[in-house]
CSV table of C-alpha atoms and ligand atoms in Angstrom, one decimal:
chain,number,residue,atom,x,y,z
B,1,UNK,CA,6.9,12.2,9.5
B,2,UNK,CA,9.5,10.9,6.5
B,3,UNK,CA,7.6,7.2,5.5
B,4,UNK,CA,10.1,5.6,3.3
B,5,UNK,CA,9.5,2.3,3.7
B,6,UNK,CA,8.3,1.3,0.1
B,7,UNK,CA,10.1,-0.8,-2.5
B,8,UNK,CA,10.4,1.4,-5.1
B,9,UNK,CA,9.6,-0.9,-7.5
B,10,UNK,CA,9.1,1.7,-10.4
B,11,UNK,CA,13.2,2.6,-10.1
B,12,UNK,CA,14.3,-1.4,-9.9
B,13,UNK,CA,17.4,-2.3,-10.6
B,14,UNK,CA,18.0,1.2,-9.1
B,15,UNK,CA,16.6,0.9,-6.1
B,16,UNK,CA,17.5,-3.0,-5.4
B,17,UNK,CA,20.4,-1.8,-3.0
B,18,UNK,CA,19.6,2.2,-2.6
B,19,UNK,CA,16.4,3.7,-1.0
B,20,UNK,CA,14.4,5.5,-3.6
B,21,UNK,CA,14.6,8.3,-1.4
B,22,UNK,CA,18.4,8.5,-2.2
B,23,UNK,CA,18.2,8.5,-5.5
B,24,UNK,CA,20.1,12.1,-6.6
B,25,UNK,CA,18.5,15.4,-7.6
B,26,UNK,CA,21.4,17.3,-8.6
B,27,UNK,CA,23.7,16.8,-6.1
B,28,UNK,CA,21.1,16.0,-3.1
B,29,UNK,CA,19.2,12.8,-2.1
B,30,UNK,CA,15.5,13.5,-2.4
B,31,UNK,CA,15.1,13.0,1.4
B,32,UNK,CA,17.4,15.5,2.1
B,33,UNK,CA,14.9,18.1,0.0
B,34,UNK,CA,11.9,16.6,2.2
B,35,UNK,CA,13.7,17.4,5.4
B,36,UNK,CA,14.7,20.7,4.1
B,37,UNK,CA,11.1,21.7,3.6
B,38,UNK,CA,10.2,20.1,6.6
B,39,UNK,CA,12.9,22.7,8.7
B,40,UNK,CA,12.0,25.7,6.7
B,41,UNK,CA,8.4,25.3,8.2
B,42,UNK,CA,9.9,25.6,11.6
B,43,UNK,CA,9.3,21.6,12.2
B,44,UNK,CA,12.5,20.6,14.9
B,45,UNK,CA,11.6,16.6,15.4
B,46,UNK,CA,11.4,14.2,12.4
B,47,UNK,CA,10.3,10.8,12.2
B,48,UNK,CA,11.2,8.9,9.8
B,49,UNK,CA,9.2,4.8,8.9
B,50,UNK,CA,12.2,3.0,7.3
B,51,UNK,CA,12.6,-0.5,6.3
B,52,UNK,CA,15.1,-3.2,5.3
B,53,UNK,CA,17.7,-2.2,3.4
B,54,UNK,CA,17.1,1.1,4.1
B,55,UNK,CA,19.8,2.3,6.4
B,56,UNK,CA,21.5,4.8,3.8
B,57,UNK,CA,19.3,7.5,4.6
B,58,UNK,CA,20.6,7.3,8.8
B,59,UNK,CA,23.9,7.3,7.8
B,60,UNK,CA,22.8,10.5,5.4
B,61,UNK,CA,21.8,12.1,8.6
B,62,UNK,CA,24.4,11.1,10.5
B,63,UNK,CA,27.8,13.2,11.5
B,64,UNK,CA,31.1,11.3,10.1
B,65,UNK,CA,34.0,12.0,12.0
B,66,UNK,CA,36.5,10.0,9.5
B,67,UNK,CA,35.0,12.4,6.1
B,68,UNK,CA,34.8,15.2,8.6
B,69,UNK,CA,38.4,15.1,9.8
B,70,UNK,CA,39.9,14.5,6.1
B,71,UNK,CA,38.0,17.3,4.9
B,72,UNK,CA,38.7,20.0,7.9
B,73,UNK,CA,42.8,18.5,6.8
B,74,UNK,CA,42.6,19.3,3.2
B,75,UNK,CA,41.0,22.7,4.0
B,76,UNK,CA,38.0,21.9,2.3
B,77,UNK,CA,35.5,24.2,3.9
B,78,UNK,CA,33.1,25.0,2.5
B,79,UNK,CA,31.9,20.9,1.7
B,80,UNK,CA,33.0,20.6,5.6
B,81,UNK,CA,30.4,23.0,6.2
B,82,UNK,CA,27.7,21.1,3.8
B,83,UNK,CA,28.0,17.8,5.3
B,84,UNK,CA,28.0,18.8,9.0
B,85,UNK,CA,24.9,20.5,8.0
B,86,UNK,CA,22.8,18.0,6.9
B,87,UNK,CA,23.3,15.8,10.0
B,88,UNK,CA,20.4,15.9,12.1
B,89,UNK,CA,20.7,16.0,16.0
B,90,UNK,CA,20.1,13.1,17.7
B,91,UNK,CA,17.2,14.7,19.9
B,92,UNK,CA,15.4,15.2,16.4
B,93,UNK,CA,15.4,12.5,14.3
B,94,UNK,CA,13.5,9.1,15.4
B,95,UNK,CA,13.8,6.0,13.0
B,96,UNK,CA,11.3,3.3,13.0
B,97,UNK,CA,10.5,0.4,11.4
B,98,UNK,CA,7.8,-0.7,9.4
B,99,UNK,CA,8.4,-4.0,8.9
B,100,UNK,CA,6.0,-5.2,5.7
B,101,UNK,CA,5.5,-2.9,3.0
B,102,UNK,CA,1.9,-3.1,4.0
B,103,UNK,CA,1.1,0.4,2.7
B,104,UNK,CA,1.3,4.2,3.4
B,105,UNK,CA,-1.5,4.0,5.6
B,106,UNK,CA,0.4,1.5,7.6
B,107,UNK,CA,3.8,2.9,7.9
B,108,UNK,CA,2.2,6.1,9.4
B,109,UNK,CA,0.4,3.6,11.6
B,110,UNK,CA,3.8,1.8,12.6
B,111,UNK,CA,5.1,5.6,13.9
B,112,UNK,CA,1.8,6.0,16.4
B,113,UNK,CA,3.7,5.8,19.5
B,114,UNK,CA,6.0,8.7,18.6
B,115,UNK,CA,3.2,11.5,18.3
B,116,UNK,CA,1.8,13.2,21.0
B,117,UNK,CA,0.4,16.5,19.1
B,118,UNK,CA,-2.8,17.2,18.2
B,119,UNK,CA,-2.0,16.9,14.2
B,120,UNK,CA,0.9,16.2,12.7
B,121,UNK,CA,2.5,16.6,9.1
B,122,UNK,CA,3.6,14.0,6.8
B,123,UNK,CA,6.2,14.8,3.3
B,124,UNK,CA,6.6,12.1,0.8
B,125,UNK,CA,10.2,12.3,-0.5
B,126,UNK,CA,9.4,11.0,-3.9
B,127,UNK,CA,6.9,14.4,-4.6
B,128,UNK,CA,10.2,17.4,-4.6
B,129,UNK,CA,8.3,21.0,-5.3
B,130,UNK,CA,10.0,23.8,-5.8
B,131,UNK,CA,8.8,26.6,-4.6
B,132,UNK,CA,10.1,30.0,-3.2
B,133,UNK,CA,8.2,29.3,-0.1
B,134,UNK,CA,8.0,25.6,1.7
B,135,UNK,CA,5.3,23.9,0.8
B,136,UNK,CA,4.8,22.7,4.3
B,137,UNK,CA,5.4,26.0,5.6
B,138,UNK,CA,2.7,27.2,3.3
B,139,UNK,CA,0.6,24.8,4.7
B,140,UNK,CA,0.8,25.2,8.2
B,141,UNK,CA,0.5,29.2,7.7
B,142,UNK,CA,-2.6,28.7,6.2
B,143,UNK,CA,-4.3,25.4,8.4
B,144,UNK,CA,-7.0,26.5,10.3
B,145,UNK,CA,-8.5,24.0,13.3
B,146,UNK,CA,-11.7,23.8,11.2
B,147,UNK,CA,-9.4,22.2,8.3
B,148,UNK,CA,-9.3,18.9,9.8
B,149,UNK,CA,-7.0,16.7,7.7
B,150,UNK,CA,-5.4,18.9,5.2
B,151,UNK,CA,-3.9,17.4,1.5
B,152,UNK,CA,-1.5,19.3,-0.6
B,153,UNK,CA,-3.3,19.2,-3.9
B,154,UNK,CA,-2.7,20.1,-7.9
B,155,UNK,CA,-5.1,19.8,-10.9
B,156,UNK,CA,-3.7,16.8,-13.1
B,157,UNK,CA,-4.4,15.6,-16.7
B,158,UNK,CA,-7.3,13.5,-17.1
B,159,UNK,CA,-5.2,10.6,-18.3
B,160,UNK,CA,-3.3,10.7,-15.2
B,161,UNK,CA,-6.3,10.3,-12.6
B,162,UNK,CA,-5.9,7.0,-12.0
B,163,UNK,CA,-2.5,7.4,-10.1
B,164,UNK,CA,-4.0,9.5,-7.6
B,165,UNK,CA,-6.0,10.0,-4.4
B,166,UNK,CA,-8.9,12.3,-6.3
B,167,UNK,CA,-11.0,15.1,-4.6
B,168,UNK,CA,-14.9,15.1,-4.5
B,169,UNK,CA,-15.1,19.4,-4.3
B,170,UNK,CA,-17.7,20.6,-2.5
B,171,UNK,CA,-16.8,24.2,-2.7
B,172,UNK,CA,-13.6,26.0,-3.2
B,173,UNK,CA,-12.2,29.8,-1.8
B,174,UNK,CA,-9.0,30.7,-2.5
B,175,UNK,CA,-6.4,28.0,-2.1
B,176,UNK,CA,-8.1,25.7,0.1
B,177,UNK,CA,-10.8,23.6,-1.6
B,178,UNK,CA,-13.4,21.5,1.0
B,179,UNK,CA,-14.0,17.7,-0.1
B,180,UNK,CA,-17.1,16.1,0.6
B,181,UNK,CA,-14.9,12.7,-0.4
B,182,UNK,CA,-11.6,11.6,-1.6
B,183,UNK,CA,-11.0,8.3,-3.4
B,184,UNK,CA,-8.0,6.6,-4.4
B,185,UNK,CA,-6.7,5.8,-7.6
B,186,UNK,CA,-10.0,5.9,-9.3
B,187,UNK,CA,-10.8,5.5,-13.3
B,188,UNK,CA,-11.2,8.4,-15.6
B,189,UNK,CA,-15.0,7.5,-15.8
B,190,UNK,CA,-15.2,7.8,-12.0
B,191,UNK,CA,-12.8,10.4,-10.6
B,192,UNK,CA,-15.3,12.8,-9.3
B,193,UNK,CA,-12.7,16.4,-10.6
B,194,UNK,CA,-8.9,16.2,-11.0
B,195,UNK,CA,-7.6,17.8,-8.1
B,196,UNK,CA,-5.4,15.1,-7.2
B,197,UNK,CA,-3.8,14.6,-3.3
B,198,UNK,CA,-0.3,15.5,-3.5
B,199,UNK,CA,2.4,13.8,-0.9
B,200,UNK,CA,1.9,16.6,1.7
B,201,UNK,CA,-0.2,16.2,4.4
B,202,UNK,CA,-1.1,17.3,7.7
B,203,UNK,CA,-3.1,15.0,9.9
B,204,UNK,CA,-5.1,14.7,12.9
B,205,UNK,CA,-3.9,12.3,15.3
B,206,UNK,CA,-7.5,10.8,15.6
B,207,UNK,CA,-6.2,8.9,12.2
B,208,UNK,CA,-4.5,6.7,14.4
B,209,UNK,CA,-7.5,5.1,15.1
B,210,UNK,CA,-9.2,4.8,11.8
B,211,UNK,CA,-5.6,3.5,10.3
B,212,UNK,CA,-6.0,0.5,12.9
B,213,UNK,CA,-8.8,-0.7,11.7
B,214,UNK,CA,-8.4,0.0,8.2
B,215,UNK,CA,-8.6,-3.2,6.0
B,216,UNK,CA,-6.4,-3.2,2.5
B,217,UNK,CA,-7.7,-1.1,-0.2
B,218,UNK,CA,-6.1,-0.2,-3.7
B,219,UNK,CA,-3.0,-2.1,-4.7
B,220,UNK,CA,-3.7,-4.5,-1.3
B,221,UNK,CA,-2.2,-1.9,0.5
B,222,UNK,CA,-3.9,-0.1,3.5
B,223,UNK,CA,-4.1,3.2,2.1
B,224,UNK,CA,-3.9,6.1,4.2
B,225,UNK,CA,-6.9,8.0,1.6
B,226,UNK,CA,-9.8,5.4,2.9
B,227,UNK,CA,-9.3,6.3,6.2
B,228,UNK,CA,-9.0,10.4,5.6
B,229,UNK,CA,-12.3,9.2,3.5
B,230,UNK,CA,-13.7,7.5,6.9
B,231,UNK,CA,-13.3,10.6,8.8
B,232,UNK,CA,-14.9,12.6,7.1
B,233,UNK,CA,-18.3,12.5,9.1
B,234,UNK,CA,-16.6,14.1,12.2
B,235,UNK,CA,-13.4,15.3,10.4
B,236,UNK,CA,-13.5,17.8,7.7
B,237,UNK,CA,-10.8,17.1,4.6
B,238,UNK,CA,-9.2,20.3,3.3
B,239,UNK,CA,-7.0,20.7,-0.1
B,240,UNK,CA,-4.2,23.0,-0.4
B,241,UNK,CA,-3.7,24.2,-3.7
B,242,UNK,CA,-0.2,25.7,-3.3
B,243,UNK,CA,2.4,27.5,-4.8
B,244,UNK,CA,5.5,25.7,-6.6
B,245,UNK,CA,6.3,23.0,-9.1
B,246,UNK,CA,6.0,19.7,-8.4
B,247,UNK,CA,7.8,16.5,-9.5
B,248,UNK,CA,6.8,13.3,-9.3
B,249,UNK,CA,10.3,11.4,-8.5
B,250,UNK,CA,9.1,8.1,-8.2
B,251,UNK,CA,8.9,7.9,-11.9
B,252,UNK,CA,11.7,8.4,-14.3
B,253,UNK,CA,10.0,11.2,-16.3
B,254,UNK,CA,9.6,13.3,-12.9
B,255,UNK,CA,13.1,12.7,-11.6
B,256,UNK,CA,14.6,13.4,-14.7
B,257,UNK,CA,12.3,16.5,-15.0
B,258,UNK,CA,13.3,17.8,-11.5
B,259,UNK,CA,16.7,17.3,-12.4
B,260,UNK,CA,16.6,19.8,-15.2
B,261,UNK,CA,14.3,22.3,-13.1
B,262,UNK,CA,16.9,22.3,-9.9
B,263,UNK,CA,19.7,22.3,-12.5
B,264,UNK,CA,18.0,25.9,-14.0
B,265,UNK,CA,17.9,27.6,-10.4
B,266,UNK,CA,21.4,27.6,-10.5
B,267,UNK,CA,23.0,30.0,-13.0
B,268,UNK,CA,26.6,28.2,-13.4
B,269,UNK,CA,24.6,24.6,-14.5
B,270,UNK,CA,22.1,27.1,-16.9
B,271,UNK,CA,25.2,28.1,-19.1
B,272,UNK,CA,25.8,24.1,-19.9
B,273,UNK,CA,22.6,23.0,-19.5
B,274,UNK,CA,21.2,25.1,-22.2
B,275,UNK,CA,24.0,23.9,-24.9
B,276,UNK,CA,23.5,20.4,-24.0
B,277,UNK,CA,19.9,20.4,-24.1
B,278,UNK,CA,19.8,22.1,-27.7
B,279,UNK,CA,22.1,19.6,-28.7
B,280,UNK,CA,20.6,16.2,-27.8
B,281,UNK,CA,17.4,18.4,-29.4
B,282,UNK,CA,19.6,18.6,-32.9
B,283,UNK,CA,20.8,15.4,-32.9
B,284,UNK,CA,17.4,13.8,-31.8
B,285,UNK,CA,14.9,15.6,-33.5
B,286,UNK,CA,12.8,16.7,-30.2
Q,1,LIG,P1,4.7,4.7,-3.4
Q,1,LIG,O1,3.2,4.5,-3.7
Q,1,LIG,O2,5.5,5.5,-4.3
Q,1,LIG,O3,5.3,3.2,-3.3
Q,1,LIG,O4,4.8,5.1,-1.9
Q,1,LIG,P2,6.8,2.7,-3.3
Q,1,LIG,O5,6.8,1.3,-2.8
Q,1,LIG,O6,7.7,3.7,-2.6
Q,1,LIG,O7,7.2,2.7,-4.9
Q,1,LIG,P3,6.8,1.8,-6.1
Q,1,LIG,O8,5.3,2.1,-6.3
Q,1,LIG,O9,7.0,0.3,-5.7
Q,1,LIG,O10,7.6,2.2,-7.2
Q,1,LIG,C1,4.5,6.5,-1.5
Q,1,LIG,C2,5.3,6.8,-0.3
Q,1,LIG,O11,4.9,5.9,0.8
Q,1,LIG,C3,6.0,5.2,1.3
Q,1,LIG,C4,7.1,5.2,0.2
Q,1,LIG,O12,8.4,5.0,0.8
Q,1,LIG,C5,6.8,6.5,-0.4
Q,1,LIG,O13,7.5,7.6,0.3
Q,1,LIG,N1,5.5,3.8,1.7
Q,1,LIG,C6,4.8,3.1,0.8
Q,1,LIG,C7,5.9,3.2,2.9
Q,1,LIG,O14,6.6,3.9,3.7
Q,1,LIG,N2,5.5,2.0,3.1
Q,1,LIG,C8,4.7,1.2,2.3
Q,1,LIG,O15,4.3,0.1,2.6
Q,1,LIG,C9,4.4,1.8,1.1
């Protein structure tokens, strides 16, 4: 499950007429890295809580005869090829609506009626991680039944706690670490560690529940952390330290940052990108 039915606030004026989620990293949308994760963890139906305004990324995932037809005349191939890749079939992708930006807890919420598995997992575009394996895949090779509702996770600076859903550890063994609690955007003073919740997630369906009767927490949203937090009792919360980089695109310093790390994994951009970085270094002093 893809939600993208935020506002995006943090990019405005970008995002007054473009989803955040298709805001460009390199020369993909940042949904488009999200599905791509998704498929390399062997997931074959995505779900996707959209809003208003927010009808961009369908069309992204969309085939388009006109482009299509144009490109196959000019003997453009290989972009052909590109395009008719990223469409999804229309057996595997499901658009819903959530129709107030009520919070991440409620756009799962609005997406309820689509799941009938046990757990299911859940990417947030705006967190791209590069990795050599997907993180998802990573994930779901390592989620065992007793995991309960599992949270992608990473250490973060102390002065960046507050942004975060934080960890209460009760022990850790290898790259899974077992939370007694999880709280959301908490103060320095009161974040019980840093191991913040990343946007990766696999959840149990019994959420569903606990997400109906959530009332609004941080922000006034209804956050989808007080009711992992509610579970806990019968549910057990899991972190997943993985492996990769991660960027946080729904600031400017992470997309511009994951621009210039997906920009280095490809050698032709490296032999520009290096000049040009060590210029604007000169000639700014940085
Ligand atoms: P964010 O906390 O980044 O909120 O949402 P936002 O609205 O997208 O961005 P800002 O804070 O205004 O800049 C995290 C994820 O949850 C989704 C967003 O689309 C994003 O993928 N979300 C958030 C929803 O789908 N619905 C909501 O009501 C809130």
């Amino acid at each position: 499950m893809f939600p993208v039915a935020g506002l995006g606030s943090r990019f405005l004026p970008a995002t007054k007429s473009i989803p955040k989620e298709m805001l460009v990293v390199v020369d993909k949308p940042l949904i488009q890295y999200a599905v791509e994760e998704a498929k390399a963890a062997g997931i074959e139906r995505f779900i996707f809580v959209t809003s208003q305004g927010k009808s961009a990324i369908e069309d992204h995932f969309d085939r388009l005869p006109l482009l299509e037809q144009t490109l196959e005349k000019r003997k453009k191939i290989n972009l052909l090829s590109k395009i008719i890749e990223t469409a999804l079939p229309p057996s595997q992708a499901i658009y819903v609506r959530q129709p107030f930006p009520l919070g991440l807890g409620h756009a799962i919420l609005c997406a309820q009626h689509l799941i009938q598995e046990e757990a299911f997992a859940v990417i947030l575009a705006d967190d791209i991680i590069l990795s050599q394996k997907s993180c998802m895949k990573q994930m779901i090779e390592s989620y065992r039944p007793g995991d309960g509702n599992m949270v992608a996770t990473m250490m973060v600076e102390p002065e960046h706690v507050s942004r975060y859903g934080i960890l209460t550890v009760e022990s850790e063994e290898d790259k899974k670490v077992r939370a007694s609690a999880v709280v959301e955007k908490p103060t320095l003073e009161d974040a019980p560690s840093r191991f913040a919740v990343i946007g990766r997630y696999i959840l149990k369906k019994s959420i569903f529940g606990f997400l109906d009767r959530q009332n609004p927490g941080a922000g006034s949203e209804i956050q989808l952390t007080d009711s992992i937090q509610k579970m806990i009792p019968e549910t057990a919360l899991t972190g997943f330290s993985f492996d990769g980089e991660r960027y946080d695109c729904g600031t400017k310093e992470g997309w511009l940052e994951a621009n210039i790390a997906f920009a280095c994994q490809d050698e032709n951009m490296l032999s520009y990108l290096g000049p040009m970085l060590r210029r604007y270094a000169l000639a700014h002093d940085f």
